[in-house]
Amino acid sequence: MLGHLIAESGAIDADNLQRIFDEAKDLGYPERCYAWILDKLSCEKQRGSSMYIAMWRLASRRCRFTIMDAPGHSDFSKDMVTAMSQADIAVLVVPAAEELEQEKEGQLREHTLLAYTLGLRRMVVCVNKMDADAVRFSQERFLAACQVVREGLNAAGLKTHDVYFDVHFVPSSGWFGDNVTSRSDNMPWYCGPTLIEALDETVASHFKPDRPLRFPLQEVMKVGGKGTVVVGRVATGSFSVGSRLLFAPGQVQAQVTSITMQHEVLDEASSGHMVSVCLDVEMSELKRGMVGSSVDDNPARECSSFVAQVIVLSDPRAGAIHAGSELTVLCHTAQVLCAFQELLSRTDRRTGQVLGLRPTELRAGDAAVVRLKPLASLPALCVEAFEEYPALGRFSVHDQKITVAVGVVQKVEHAAPAAVPRAPRILRSAPKPRPKRLHRPVDSGEEQEAPVLMPSLPPASPTRRTRSGYCSVSQMPSPFAAFGAVAASQARRAAASPKSAGSEEMSPDSPE
């Protein structure tokens, strides 16, 4: 199904497509040639089904899509949950043969309930294998398959084509490509949209531009000649050049100077656009995970805590999730350490029914309603309720490299708006005069000779002892003058007593 969608939409070049066809033919699986476009691993090729998540980009006449091929087998439910937590639209592929009756209470109900629990409110059901010998493009068989799917949804408590859960049914053939991108001549009785047209209609109803602006920042950089440039995907709303944006958390205001999308200059960016925006603000004031919004139209705010419905995929390293457990939460482009403040209730992941209040712990396979609180010592988090802003209401919980849980935000408790902190004003006083260097006078107890001043030097002022016992440097004679006076006095004594030097020798009459 997805292989035909990728090939017929031109998302893969002819050389690579032919190489995949030749490889499937050489290995003896020519019927799997389109499936191998996404199933690239050898284990997937041998098994004949998807085992891991595969992603591919394609474009229609109206929208750009990122296709995520998730395994539907129960052995790989973790990968399926991970893909659903990141998707905006679910495409459920069911067979038109009699085997659909057996899946009514099995994977069909599991997949639809899981999609609804993770916040997917729009689904396209492809009734596949319309080319089978037992079906032969029969309208009756298609209507019977649609009725089985509706009964399964109604038994789970869901309704089709209402304001809460919208489902489109498309008859298709994954082998021949009927009703994938073009209408089939084998089913003239079907007048509805093809698969790609149904996706376009669903996207048009999913992304509503009338909602207030939400612009999560994915990257912040400094570009020479342009200044601060931020990159992100517009979740809801729109903004244009000259708009004044407010980024939370942090309450940083900036004005848009230019908008670029894939090297194309735009005057306005709307929901779904991946754009680069130049702002008149310093790069140090912005960071990844901030959410931009309009200053005067319901601006975004940081949250103090939020209530969410989570599904635990695997146990953390501590063994289980308890009240007070601290794990990393990834929501839109933000990554913040949060604490499980309260475990409010444990629910059934199939029906959503409350099984118990205030559970003591959560383990792999459990579904629950919890209250999460971002840690105050780390950067704050900006989230929104999933019903209002789907892109800002889905998150995943991680313990290092392990995906512990996924969930959707039900209620947000915003932090009280605080004033922007200002840098403290430092008052600098006038510099104080540097005190003069003081020396303690020498008092060795021995008689010292009075310094003899040289005739060429001016007479020094007499040394005066201060109250603290110190003398000022300006009141003392120069040390060089003192050294010269001592040398002169020694020379005068040597000239006055020439035999004084030999008086220290021993007399011949003195005893040895």
Short mmCIF file of C-alpha atoms in Angstrom, two decimals:
data_model
loop_
_atom_site.label_atom_id
_atom_site.label_comp_id
_atom_site.label_asym_id
_atom_site.label_seq_id
_atom_site.Cartn_x
_atom_site.Cartn_y
_atom_site.Cartn_z
CA MET A 1 0.00 0.00 0.00
CA LEU A 2 2.59 2.56 1.09
CA GLY A 3 5.03 1.35 -1.56
CA HIS A 4 2.53 2.15 -4.29
CA LEU A 5 1.83 5.52 -2.66
CA ILE A 6 5.54 6.40 -2.64
CA ALA A 7 6.20 5.16 -6.17
CA GLU A 8 3.17 6.77 -7.82
CA SER A 9 3.67 10.11 -6.05
CA GLY A 10 7.23 10.39 -7.40
CA ALA A 11 8.91 10.27 -3.98
CA ILE A 12 11.50 7.73 -5.23
CA ASP A 13 13.55 7.94 -8.41
CA ALA A 14 13.24 5.37 -11.17
CA ASP A 15 16.76 3.93 -10.74
CA ASN A 16 16.31 3.04 -7.08
CA LEU A 17 12.84 1.68 -7.75
CA GLN A 18 14.14 -0.57 -10.50
CA ARG A 19 16.98 -1.76 -8.28
CA ILE A 20 14.47 -2.81 -5.59
CA PHE A 21 12.34 -4.62 -8.20
CA ASP A 22 15.38 -6.51 -9.52
CA GLU A 23 16.47 -7.50 -6.01
CA ALA A 24 13.01 -8.84 -5.16
CA LYS A 25 12.90 -10.81 -8.40
CA ASP A 26 16.37 -12.30 -7.93
CA LEU A 27 15.56 -13.46 -4.40
CA GLY A 28 12.31 -15.08 -5.51
CA TYR A 29 9.84 -12.57 -4.00
CA PRO A 30 8.53 -10.52 -6.92
CA GLU A 31 5.22 -9.91 -5.11
CA ARG A 32 7.01 -8.00 -2.36
CA CYS A 33 8.71 -5.46 -4.61
CA TYR A 34 6.65 -2.48 -3.40
CA ALA A 35 6.82 -3.53 0.23
CA TRP A 36 10.62 -3.59 0.11
CA ILE A 37 10.70 0.16 -0.53
CA LEU A 38 10.19 0.61 3.22
CA ASP A 39 11.16 -2.86 4.49
CA LYS A 40 14.91 -2.53 4.00
CA LEU A 41 16.22 -4.91 6.67
CA SER A 42 16.98 -8.51 5.79
CA CYS A 43 14.84 -9.81 8.67
CA GLU A 44 11.86 -7.85 7.37
CA LYS A 45 12.38 -9.14 3.84
CA GLN A 46 12.53 -12.75 5.00
CA ARG A 47 9.52 -12.45 7.27
CA GLY A 48 7.44 -10.54 4.75
CA SER A 49 6.17 -7.88 7.17
CA SER A 50 7.34 -4.69 8.85
CA MET A 51 9.20 -5.08 12.13
CA TYR A 52 10.52 -1.56 12.73
CA ILE A 53 9.39 1.99 12.03
CA ALA A 54 10.31 3.28 8.56
CA MET A 55 9.88 6.89 7.46
CA TRP A 56 9.57 8.44 4.01
CA ARG A 57 8.76 11.94 2.75
CA LEU A 58 6.35 12.61 -0.07
CA ALA A 59 4.26 15.50 -1.37
CA SER A 60 0.79 15.79 -2.82
CA ARG A 61 -0.73 18.69 -4.70
CA ARG A 62 -1.66 20.44 -1.45
CA CYS A 63 0.51 19.12 1.38
CA ARG A 64 3.83 17.58 2.33
CA PHE A 65 3.72 14.35 4.32
CA THR A 66 6.08 12.26 6.39
CA ILE A 67 4.93 8.64 6.14
CA MET A 68 5.70 6.38 9.11
CA ASP A 69 5.31 2.67 8.37
CA ALA A 70 4.68 1.02 11.74
CA PRO A 71 4.35 -2.75 12.31
CA GLY A 72 0.84 -3.92 13.10
CA HIS A 73 1.70 -7.28 14.63
CA SER A 74 1.24 -7.64 18.37
CA ASP A 75 4.89 -8.67 18.78
CA PHE A 76 5.95 -5.12 17.88
CA SER A 77 3.36 -3.10 19.76
CA LYS A 78 6.04 -0.87 21.28
CA ASP A 79 7.09 0.47 17.87
CA MET A 80 3.46 0.94 16.90
CA VAL A 81 2.79 2.99 20.04
CA THR A 82 5.88 5.11 19.43
CA ALA A 83 4.77 5.89 15.86
CA MET A 84 1.22 6.74 16.92
CA SER A 85 2.46 9.14 19.58
CA GLN A 86 4.25 11.16 16.89
CA ALA A 87 1.61 11.05 14.15
CA ASP A 88 -1.16 13.48 13.24
CA ILE A 89 -3.27 11.11 11.12
CA ALA A 90 -3.74 7.34 11.39
CA VAL A 91 -4.14 5.13 8.30
CA LEU A 92 -5.64 1.75 9.24
CA VAL A 93 -5.29 -0.97 6.60
CA VAL A 94 -7.84 -3.81 6.93
CA PRO A 95 -8.51 -6.74 4.56
CA ALA A 96 -11.71 -7.02 2.59
CA ALA A 97 -11.74 -10.80 2.90
CA GLU A 98 -13.53 -12.92 5.48
CA GLU A 99 -10.52 -12.80 7.81
CA LEU A 100 -11.59 -9.35 8.98
CA GLU A 101 -14.28 -10.99 11.13
CA GLN A 102 -11.57 -12.69 13.16
CA GLU A 103 -9.71 -9.44 13.71
CA LYS A 104 -12.76 -7.65 15.08
CA GLU A 105 -11.93 -8.48 18.70
CA GLY A 106 -8.18 -8.57 18.17
CA GLN A 107 -5.80 -6.12 16.56
CA LEU A 108 -8.55 -3.98 15.02
CA ARG A 109 -9.91 -2.95 18.39
CA GLU A 110 -6.44 -2.66 19.88
CA HIS A 111 -5.19 -0.36 17.15
CA THR A 112 -8.21 1.93 17.09
CA LEU A 113 -8.33 2.29 20.86
CA LEU A 114 -4.63 2.93 21.02
CA ALA A 115 -4.89 5.61 18.35
CA TYR A 116 -7.75 7.29 20.19
CA THR A 117 -5.92 7.09 23.54
CA LEU A 118 -2.82 8.72 22.07
CA GLY A 119 -4.88 11.61 20.71
CA LEU A 120 -5.39 10.67 17.06
CA ARG A 121 -8.86 11.94 16.20
CA ARG A 122 -8.71 11.51 12.41
CA MET A 123 -8.33 8.16 10.72
CA VAL A 124 -8.39 6.86 7.16
CA VAL A 125 -9.44 3.20 6.83
CA CYS A 126 -8.14 1.50 3.68
CA VAL A 127 -10.10 -1.63 2.85
CA ASN A 128 -7.29 -3.48 1.10
CA LYS A 129 -7.15 -6.65 -1.04
CA MET A 130 -10.14 -5.66 -3.13
CA ASP A 131 -8.48 -7.60 -5.99
CA ALA A 132 -8.69 -10.94 -4.15
CA ASP A 133 -10.48 -13.82 -5.79
CA ALA A 134 -13.09 -13.93 -3.04
CA VAL A 135 -13.83 -10.22 -3.39
CA ARG A 136 -13.23 -9.20 -7.03
CA PHE A 137 -13.85 -5.49 -6.37
CA SER A 138 -17.30 -6.17 -4.95
CA GLN A 139 -19.20 -3.26 -3.47
CA GLU A 140 -21.10 -5.56 -1.11
CA ARG A 141 -17.85 -6.88 0.33
CA PHE A 142 -16.57 -3.34 0.82
CA LEU A 143 -19.71 -2.27 2.67
CA ALA A 144 -19.53 -5.39 4.84
CA ALA A 145 -15.93 -4.59 5.79
CA CYS A 146 -16.90 -1.02 6.66
CA GLN A 147 -19.71 -2.31 8.84
CA VAL A 148 -17.32 -4.60 10.72
CA VAL A 149 -14.98 -1.69 11.41
CA ARG A 150 -17.86 0.53 12.59
CA GLU A 151 -19.10 -2.18 14.93
CA GLY A 152 -15.65 -2.57 16.37
CA LEU A 153 -15.38 1.16 16.97
CA ASN A 154 -18.85 1.33 18.51
CA ALA A 155 -18.06 -1.59 20.81
CA ALA A 156 -15.01 0.31 22.01
CA GLY A 157 -17.12 3.39 22.73
CA LEU A 158 -16.05 5.36 19.65
CA LYS A 159 -18.26 6.84 16.95
CA THR A 160 -17.36 7.50 13.34
CA HIS A 161 -17.88 10.84 11.59
CA ASP A 162 -18.53 12.93 14.67
CA VAL A 163 -16.75 15.89 16.20
CA TYR A 164 -14.53 13.63 18.28
CA PHE A 165 -13.44 10.90 15.89
CA ASP A 166 -13.53 11.29 12.10
CA VAL A 167 -13.04 8.20 9.90
CA HIS A 168 -12.88 7.94 6.10
CA PHE A 169 -13.24 4.59 4.27
CA VAL A 170 -11.40 4.00 0.98
CA PRO A 171 -11.50 0.72 -1.04
CA SER A 172 -8.06 -0.02 -2.42
CA SER A 173 -5.70 -2.62 -3.77
CA GLY A 174 -2.10 -2.51 -2.64
CA TRP A 175 -0.96 -4.86 -5.37
CA PHE A 176 -2.43 -3.03 -8.37
CA GLY A 177 -2.56 0.45 -6.79
CA ASP A 178 -6.30 0.99 -7.16
CA ASN A 179 -7.56 4.20 -5.50
CA VAL A 180 -4.14 4.98 -4.04
CA THR A 181 -3.25 8.08 -6.06
CA SER A 182 -5.64 7.70 -9.01
CA ARG A 183 -9.18 6.38 -9.35
CA SER A 184 -9.68 2.75 -10.28
CA ASP A 185 -11.63 1.61 -13.31
CA ASN A 186 -12.39 -1.66 -11.54
CA MET A 187 -14.63 0.09 -8.98
CA PRO A 188 -16.90 2.47 -10.89
CA TRP A 189 -19.43 2.34 -8.05
CA TYR A 190 -17.06 4.24 -5.71
CA CYS A 191 -17.27 8.02 -5.95
CA GLY A 192 -15.32 8.96 -2.84
CA PRO A 193 -11.76 10.28 -2.53
CA THR A 194 -8.63 8.28 -3.18
CA LEU A 195 -6.10 7.65 -0.43
CA ILE A 196 -3.99 10.71 -1.20
CA GLU A 197 -7.12 12.88 -1.54
CA ALA A 198 -8.45 11.61 1.78
CA LEU A 199 -5.15 12.53 3.43
CA ASP A 200 -5.35 16.02 1.95
CA GLU A 201 -8.87 16.51 3.26
CA THR A 202 -7.89 15.23 6.68
CA VAL A 203 -4.90 17.53 6.88
CA ALA A 204 -7.04 20.51 5.87
CA SER A 205 -9.44 19.80 8.72
CA HIS A 206 -6.69 18.94 11.20
CA PHE A 207 -4.52 22.05 10.95
CA LYS A 208 -6.77 24.97 11.75
CA PRO A 209 -5.15 28.37 11.08
CA ASP A 210 -7.70 30.18 13.26
CA ARG A 211 -6.02 28.98 16.44
CA PRO A 212 -3.52 31.28 18.17
CA LEU A 213 0.08 31.09 17.07
CA ARG A 214 2.37 28.41 18.50
CA PHE A 215 5.90 28.22 17.07
CA PRO A 216 8.25 25.79 18.89
CA LEU A 217 11.92 26.54 18.31
CA GLN A 218 14.00 23.66 17.02
CA GLU A 219 17.34 25.45 16.55
CA VAL A 220 18.85 28.83 17.39
CA MET A 221 21.90 30.11 15.54
CA LYS A 222 23.88 33.22 14.69
CA VAL A 223 24.27 33.92 10.97
CA GLY A 224 26.67 36.52 9.71
CA GLY A 225 24.94 39.43 8.04
CA LYS A 226 21.50 38.38 9.33
CA GLY A 227 21.81 38.17 13.10
CA THR A 228 19.83 35.71 15.20
CA VAL A 229 18.04 33.04 13.16
CA VAL A 230 15.62 30.48 14.63
CA VAL A 231 14.33 27.35 12.89
CA GLY A 232 11.08 25.60 13.69
CA ARG A 233 7.74 24.27 12.49
CA VAL A 234 4.66 26.42 12.89
CA ALA A 235 2.24 24.25 14.86
CA THR A 236 -0.82 26.50 14.71
CA GLY A 237 -1.68 30.01 13.61
CA SER A 238 0.42 32.25 11.40
CA PHE A 239 2.72 35.27 11.56
CA SER A 240 4.24 37.68 9.06
CA VAL A 241 7.26 39.93 8.69
CA GLY A 242 7.12 42.70 11.29
CA SER A 243 5.09 40.67 13.81
CA ARG A 244 5.97 40.96 17.47
CA LEU A 245 6.45 37.53 19.06
CA LEU A 246 6.71 36.45 22.69
CA PHE A 247 8.81 33.38 23.50
CA ALA A 248 8.08 31.30 26.60
CA PRO A 249 9.44 30.27 29.00
CA GLY A 250 11.48 33.38 29.64
CA GLN A 251 9.04 36.00 28.30
CA VAL A 252 11.44 37.19 25.60
CA GLN A 253 9.96 39.56 23.02
CA ALA A 254 11.35 39.88 19.50
CA GLN A 255 10.30 41.26 16.13
CA VAL A 256 10.36 39.22 12.92
CA THR A 257 12.61 40.77 10.30
CA SER A 258 12.48 38.06 7.60
CA ILE A 259 11.01 34.59 6.93
CA THR A 260 12.61 31.90 4.74
CA MET A 261 11.41 28.40 3.81
CA GLN A 262 13.77 26.19 1.82
CA HIS A 263 15.70 29.20 0.44
CA GLU A 264 12.44 30.91 -0.55
CA VAL A 265 11.60 34.27 1.02
CA LEU A 266 8.08 34.43 2.46
CA ASP A 267 5.95 37.29 3.70
CA GLU A 268 3.88 35.04 5.99
CA ALA A 269 4.33 31.63 7.64
CA SER A 270 1.27 29.51 8.45
CA SER A 271 0.62 26.23 10.25
CA GLY A 272 2.66 23.31 8.96
CA HIS A 273 5.49 25.43 7.50
CA MET A 274 9.08 24.62 8.44
CA VAL A 275 10.68 28.05 8.35
CA SER A 276 13.81 29.99 9.29
CA VAL A 277 13.05 33.32 10.96
CA CYS A 278 15.38 36.26 11.62
CA LEU A 279 14.75 38.08 14.90
CA ASP A 280 16.05 41.33 16.40
CA VAL A 281 17.19 39.78 19.67
CA GLU A 282 20.42 38.39 21.04
CA MET A 283 21.09 34.70 20.48
CA SER A 284 21.81 34.13 24.18
CA GLU A 285 18.22 35.01 25.10
CA LEU A 286 16.67 32.20 23.04
CA LYS A 287 17.11 28.44 23.21
CA ARG A 288 15.70 25.22 21.84
CA GLY A 289 12.34 24.28 23.34
CA MET A 290 10.92 27.78 23.61
CA VAL A 291 7.49 28.39 22.08
CA GLY A 292 6.78 31.57 20.14
CA SER A 293 3.34 33.16 20.18
CA SER A 294 1.69 36.47 19.42
CA VAL A 295 2.09 39.13 22.08
CA ASP A 296 -1.58 40.19 22.06
CA ASP A 297 -3.34 36.91 21.13
CA ASN A 298 -3.35 34.30 23.92
CA PRO A 299 0.44 34.17 24.42
CA ALA A 300 2.09 30.93 25.54
CA ARG A 301 3.08 30.51 29.18
CA GLU A 302 5.22 28.08 31.10
CA CYS A 303 3.49 25.43 33.17
CA SER A 304 3.89 24.63 36.84
CA SER A 305 2.38 21.12 36.39
CA PHE A 306 0.12 19.23 34.01
CA VAL A 307 -2.23 16.24 34.07
CA ALA A 308 -1.67 13.65 31.35
CA GLN A 309 -2.79 10.22 30.26
CA VAL A 310 0.21 7.94 29.74
CA ILE A 311 0.85 4.39 28.53
CA VAL A 312 3.91 2.70 30.04
CA LEU A 313 5.91 0.86 27.37
CA SER A 314 8.80 -0.48 29.44
CA ASP A 315 10.00 -0.37 33.02
CA PRO A 316 12.58 2.28 33.96
CA ARG A 317 15.91 1.37 35.50
CA ALA A 318 14.41 1.73 38.98
CA GLY A 319 11.97 -1.08 38.17
CA ALA A 320 8.69 0.85 38.24
CA ILE A 321 7.28 4.37 38.17
CA HIS A 322 6.37 5.67 41.63
CA ALA A 323 5.18 9.01 42.93
CA GLY A 324 8.30 11.16 42.97
CA SER A 325 10.10 9.37 40.11
CA GLU A 326 12.17 11.77 38.03
CA LEU A 327 12.38 11.04 34.30
CA THR A 328 13.07 13.04 31.15
CA VAL A 329 10.05 14.35 29.23
CA LEU A 330 10.33 15.14 25.52
CA CYS A 331 7.53 17.40 24.29
CA HIS A 332 7.70 19.09 20.86
CA THR A 333 11.32 20.33 20.81
CA ALA A 334 11.82 20.64 24.59
CA GLN A 335 13.61 18.16 26.82
CA VAL A 336 13.05 18.72 30.55
CA LEU A 337 13.46 16.57 33.64
CA CYS A 338 10.06 16.12 35.31
CA ALA A 339 8.82 14.40 38.43
CA PHE A 340 5.75 12.20 38.67
CA GLN A 341 4.06 14.25 41.35
CA GLU A 342 0.90 12.12 41.64
CA LEU A 343 -0.40 8.84 40.22
CA LEU A 344 -4.09 9.74 39.99
CA SER A 345 -5.67 6.59 38.52
CA ARG A 346 -4.97 3.41 36.60
CA THR A 347 -7.07 2.94 33.46
CA ASP A 348 -7.73 0.21 30.91
CA ARG A 349 -5.67 0.90 27.83
CA ARG A 350 -8.36 -0.70 25.65
CA THR A 351 -11.52 0.99 26.93
CA GLY A 352 -10.18 3.86 29.03
CA GLN A 353 -12.22 2.69 32.04
CA VAL A 354 -10.83 3.59 35.47
CA LEU A 355 -9.54 0.45 37.22
CA GLY A 356 -8.32 1.99 40.44
CA LEU A 357 -7.44 5.23 42.17
CA ARG A 358 -4.05 6.27 43.53
CA PRO A 359 -1.93 3.31 42.35
CA THR A 360 1.33 2.82 44.17
CA GLU A 361 3.35 2.05 41.03
CA LEU A 362 3.15 1.74 37.26
CA ARG A 363 4.80 -0.99 35.21
CA ALA A 364 5.10 -1.92 31.55
CA GLY A 365 1.70 -2.28 29.92
CA ASP A 366 -0.16 -0.04 32.37
CA ALA A 367 -2.19 3.01 31.37
CA ALA A 368 -2.78 5.74 33.90
CA VAL A 369 -3.61 9.38 34.51
CA VAL A 370 -0.74 11.15 36.26
CA ARG A 371 0.36 14.62 37.29
CA LEU A 372 3.81 15.70 36.12
CA LYS A 373 5.79 18.64 37.47
CA PRO A 374 8.90 20.14 35.84
CA LEU A 375 11.74 20.47 38.30
CA ALA A 376 12.21 24.05 39.45
CA SER A 377 16.00 23.91 39.29
CA LEU A 378 15.99 23.17 35.54
CA PRO A 379 14.66 25.05 32.49
CA ALA A 380 10.87 25.42 32.50
CA LEU A 381 8.51 23.68 30.11
CA CYS A 382 5.76 25.08 27.90
CA VAL A 383 3.00 22.58 27.03
CA GLU A 384 -0.64 22.86 25.99
CA ALA A 385 -3.70 20.63 26.18
CA PHE A 386 -3.85 18.17 23.32
CA GLU A 387 -7.42 19.08 22.38
CA GLU A 388 -6.36 22.68 21.73
CA TYR A 389 -2.80 22.28 20.41
CA PRO A 390 -2.05 18.68 19.33
CA ALA A 391 1.58 19.36 18.48
CA LEU A 392 2.27 20.73 21.97
CA GLY A 393 0.14 18.15 23.78
CA ARG A 394 1.99 14.91 22.92
CA PHE A 395 5.07 13.80 24.81
CA SER A 396 7.26 10.81 25.57
CA VAL A 397 9.03 9.83 28.78
CA HIS A 398 12.61 8.57 28.64
CA ASP A 399 15.11 7.06 31.05
CA GLN A 400 18.42 7.73 29.32
CA LYS A 401 18.05 5.86 25.99
CA ILE A 402 14.95 3.88 26.99
CA THR A 403 11.47 5.08 25.99
CA VAL A 404 9.51 4.44 29.17
CA ALA A 405 6.08 5.88 28.31
CA VAL A 406 4.11 8.05 25.89
CA GLY A 407 1.13 10.24 26.64
CA VAL A 408 -1.05 13.22 25.89
CA VAL A 409 -1.67 16.32 27.99
CA GLN A 410 -5.20 16.70 29.33
CA LYS A 411 -4.96 19.73 31.59
CA VAL A 412 -2.27 22.37 32.15
CA GLU A 413 -1.70 24.40 35.28
CA HIS A 414 0.17 27.52 34.27
CA ALA A 415 2.71 29.23 36.45
CA ALA A 416 1.86 32.66 37.85
CA PRO A 417 3.15 35.38 35.52
CA ALA A 418 6.32 36.79 37.05
CA ALA A 419 8.01 40.04 36.24
CA VAL A 420 11.06 39.87 34.07
CA PRO A 421 14.07 39.87 36.41
CA ARG A 422 16.33 42.87 36.07
CA ALA A 423 20.01 42.95 36.74
CA PRO A 424 20.86 44.52 40.13
CA ARG A 425 22.16 48.07 39.95
CA ILE A 426 25.68 48.40 41.27
CA LEU A 427 26.58 51.77 42.79
CA ARG A 428 30.30 52.49 42.60
CA SER A 429 31.73 54.97 45.10
CA ALA A 430 34.68 57.26 44.41
CA PRO A 431 38.07 55.57 44.83
CA LYS A 432 39.63 56.16 48.23
CA PRO A 433 43.12 57.67 48.39
CA ARG A 434 45.79 55.07 48.78
CA PRO A 435 47.37 55.25 52.23
CA LYS A 436 51.02 56.07 52.47
CA ARG A 437 53.42 53.27 53.14
CA LEU A 438 54.55 53.24 56.76
CA HIS A 439 57.65 51.66 58.31
CA ARG A 440 58.25 50.74 61.90
CA PRO A 441 61.41 52.43 63.24
CA VAL A 442 64.37 50.19 63.97
CA ASP A 443 65.01 49.76 67.71
CA SER A 444 67.91 47.30 68.15
CA GLY A 445 69.11 48.66 71.52
CA GLU A 446 72.62 49.44 70.23
CA GLU A 447 74.02 52.87 69.82
CA GLN A 448 73.82 54.01 66.25
CA GLU A 449 75.88 56.67 64.69
CA ALA A 450 74.21 59.82 63.55
CA PRO A 451 73.98 59.98 59.82
CA VAL A 452 76.39 62.38 58.17
CA LEU A 453 74.76 64.30 55.40
CA MET A 454 76.60 64.95 52.21
CA PRO A 455 77.03 68.62 51.36
CA SER A 456 75.21 68.20 48.06
CA LEU A 457 72.07 66.76 49.71
CA PRO A 458 69.48 68.99 51.33
CA PRO A 459 69.17 68.64 55.08
CA ALA A 460 66.61 66.05 56.06
CA SER A 461 63.84 66.90 58.47
CA PRO A 462 64.22 65.39 61.94
CA THR A 463 62.55 62.04 62.41
CA ARG A 464 59.39 62.34 64.50
CA ARG A 465 57.64 59.38 66.13
CA THR A 466 53.92 59.31 65.54
CA ARG A 467 51.25 58.35 68.01
CA SER A 468 51.14 54.75 66.68
CA GLY A 469 54.90 54.29 66.73
CA TYR A 470 55.39 54.60 62.97
CA CYS A 471 57.32 57.14 60.95
CA SER A 472 56.38 58.65 57.67
CA VAL A 473 58.59 57.83 54.74
CA SER A 474 58.91 61.49 53.83
CA GLN A 475 60.36 62.24 57.33
CA MET A 476 63.21 59.67 57.07
CA PRO A 477 66.54 60.26 55.29
CA SER A 478 67.24 58.48 52.07
CA PRO A 479 68.61 54.95 52.62
CA PHE A 480 71.30 55.56 50.04
CA ALA A 481 72.48 58.60 52.00
CA ALA A 482 72.73 56.50 55.17
CA PHE A 483 74.88 53.89 53.42
CA GLY A 484 77.27 56.62 52.21
CA ALA A 485 77.54 58.17 55.70
CA VAL A 486 78.47 54.85 57.33
CA ALA A 487 81.16 54.25 54.74
CA ALA A 488 82.63 57.72 55.33
CA SER A 489 82.78 57.23 59.14
CA GLN A 490 84.59 53.88 58.76
CA ALA A 491 87.16 55.55 56.49
CA ARG A 492 87.83 58.32 59.05
CA ARG A 493 88.39 55.80 61.88
CA ALA A 494 90.81 53.80 59.77
CA ALA A 495 92.84 56.92 58.97
CA ALA A 496 92.97 58.07 62.62
CA SER A 497 94.39 54.74 64.01
CA PRO A 498 96.59 53.07 61.37
CA LYS A 499 97.78 50.30 63.74
CA SER A 500 94.32 49.34 64.83
CA ALA A 501 94.21 46.63 62.27
CA GLY A 502 97.23 44.80 63.80
CA SER A 503 96.09 45.14 67.39
CA GLU A 504 94.03 42.09 66.98
CA GLU A 505 97.17 39.92 66.26
CA MET A 506 98.52 37.66 69.07
CA SER A 507 101.55 38.93 71.06
CA PRO A 508 104.64 36.66 71.17
CA ASP A 509 104.59 36.92 74.99
CA SER A 510 100.98 35.90 75.27
CA PRO A 511 100.32 32.36 76.29
CA GLU A 512 99.22 29.99 73.56
#
